Amino acid sequence: MKWVSYTGGVLVLVVLVGLVVGYNSVRSYLRSNEFRLMLGEEVGYELNGDAELSMFEWDGWSVKTDNFSFKELNGFQNINARGIDAQVDIGAIWSGVYRIENMHLRELEFTGDFRDDPNREILMKERPVKEKSFWDPLLPDSLEVTGIDIASVQGSAKLDDGDWAWQNTSAKIRTGSTKDVYDVTLAGGEISTPISLADKMTLRTAKGRYSGNRFYLLASEFELLENGLMIAEGDFGIEDGTWQIRGEVTGSRIQDVIAEDWKRRFMGPLDFSFEVTGKPNTESKLTGHLRIKDGLLTALPLLDKISAYANTSRFRRLSLNEASLDFEKIGENIKLTNIVLSSEGLVRVEGVMEIEGNEILKGDLRIGITPGTLAHIPGAETKVFQRGDLGLLWTPLIVSGTLDAPQEDLSDRLVAAAKERMFELLPGIGEYALKFTGKPIGESTKMALKEKGVILGVAQIALGKASDLLNPSDGDNPEKVKGEEAGAIKKGAEAIKKGVGTIFDIFGRPILK
């Protein structure tokens, strides 16, 4: 039995010696430049580029290094990290894994260029075939990082639609429930974007997950505009380049997104929801819904004009109890549907529009007014507007032209209706007078149009013509009369357009930056 005990003791001793030798060998290898260079090579192969780590400083199984740098082989991205420290789980080595725990980075900087360039040559870094050394079977063949904490993340990315940049963001990265799954948490920091309405944002918090070469934004909150809050989620494909973001913005104001000279004239809370989708070699698509609650239009010359013309002060401060629309934007093409603009007790606008750059491709609207609003315009509420839903008088409105010089068809129809109604008020006499009277229209007619307004002025002229029929003058020239009258009617039409055409100005003229 002694030989059995002796043999067992020898085996135990051999195992212990082997463990000590193996431990010291692994410990020595981890502290060598060979391991540092190997680690950089492995990272380079995984990320398709060249990676380099500065000298390691060991304290037991804790390690520190000042710098890590990575340059992608095709120039897509560069990564620089500073102030790195971590723990090595020595026990995992016997399981064939280099496990790095509690990794901390003082600063991480990322720059990337993801713009589409058909002339860019795509290179791939191939792993060379090496002969295995004596120690290779005893050393781990994989690297595992259980978590990374980054005090400050900053960087920039160039995309086809513009440049993005961020700074002073903290990050936590943890391994997920399965292999190659990582959970990411971001907090704080400022973000610059190429989006005109959100060129500066402050990140509150964001949670995401990387899995299967796709990054998923699970939840996020951003501060933007003056007091706006945006919540968003989405995903981005690393390999196929497809992406989508959806969310909503609340708490902002319309004066935060309009031109400077409109900020004191158009006010009110602004909320909108959105979804943006994109893929390589195509224009991104933006869709959403916009709402303005309790908006107010004030201190506008056009409102003063329509107030004076309609003989009411209600248009001087136009309250919008309802204002909303759905939008879709692909490149320079913008489609606005389900447009609703309402000032309770005054006017309501509904319809659709389509804009391509500066050109209005489609503008099919309808306007509803409360009975009596345009009572000062003869024929407006009987020949142009028709009674319809919501107790309003409705008429269609076609908008065309350009954003700089939009055209609408309502003014001409109001002018025509006013002239027709005037002649109806003077059965037979008015029309006959305009055709056959022999008295030319002179300065007195112009003064009547100027002092009494278009409608009363035309009425006075028509009555004057009727009087001329009863007291004809032999020297009058009918052809001259026709020319003079045509000029007066044209001038009257222009005056009506200035007064009534402001309805489109109120609701239709673009005012966004």
mmCIF file with all atom_site columns, C-alpha atoms in Angstrom, residues 224-228 252-253 256:
data_model
loop_
_atom_site.group_PDB
_atom_site.id
_atom_site.type_symbol
_atom_site.label_atom_id
_atom_site.label_alt_id
_atom_site.label_comp_id
_atom_site.label_asym_id
_atom_site.label_entity_id
_atom_site.label_seq_id
_atom_site.pdbx_PDB_ins_code
_atom_site.Cartn_x
_atom_site.Cartn_y
_atom_site.Cartn_z
_atom_site.occupancy
_atom_site.B_iso_or_equiv
_atom_site.pdbx_formal_charge
_atom_site.auth_seq_id
_atom_site.auth_comp_id
_atom_site.auth_asym_id
_atom_site.auth_atom_id
_atom_site.pdbx_PDB_model_num
ATOM 1 C CA . LEU A 1 224 ? -34.285 70.249 -27.888 1.00 0.00 ? 224 LEU A CA 1
ATOM 2 C CA . LEU A 1 225 ? -35.559 73.609 -29.089 1.00 0.00 ? 225 LEU A CA 1
ATOM 3 C CA . GLU A 1 226 ? -36.327 75.922 -26.148 1.00 0.00 ? 226 GLU A CA 1
ATOM 4 C CA . ASN A 1 227 ? -38.288 73.661 -23.801 1.00 0.00 ? 227 ASN A CA 1
ATOM 5 C CA . GLY A 1 228 ? -39.026 70.643 -25.973 1.00 0.00 ? 228 GLY A CA 1
ATOM 6 C CA . SER A 1 252 ? -41.980 73.016 -27.699 1.00 0.00 ? 252 SER A CA 1
ATOM 7 C CA . ARG A 1 253 ? -43.407 76.242 -29.145 1.00 0.00 ? 253 ARG A CA 1
ATOM 8 C CA . ASP A 1 256 ? -38.996 78.193 -31.667 1.00 0.00 ? 256 ASP A CA 1
#
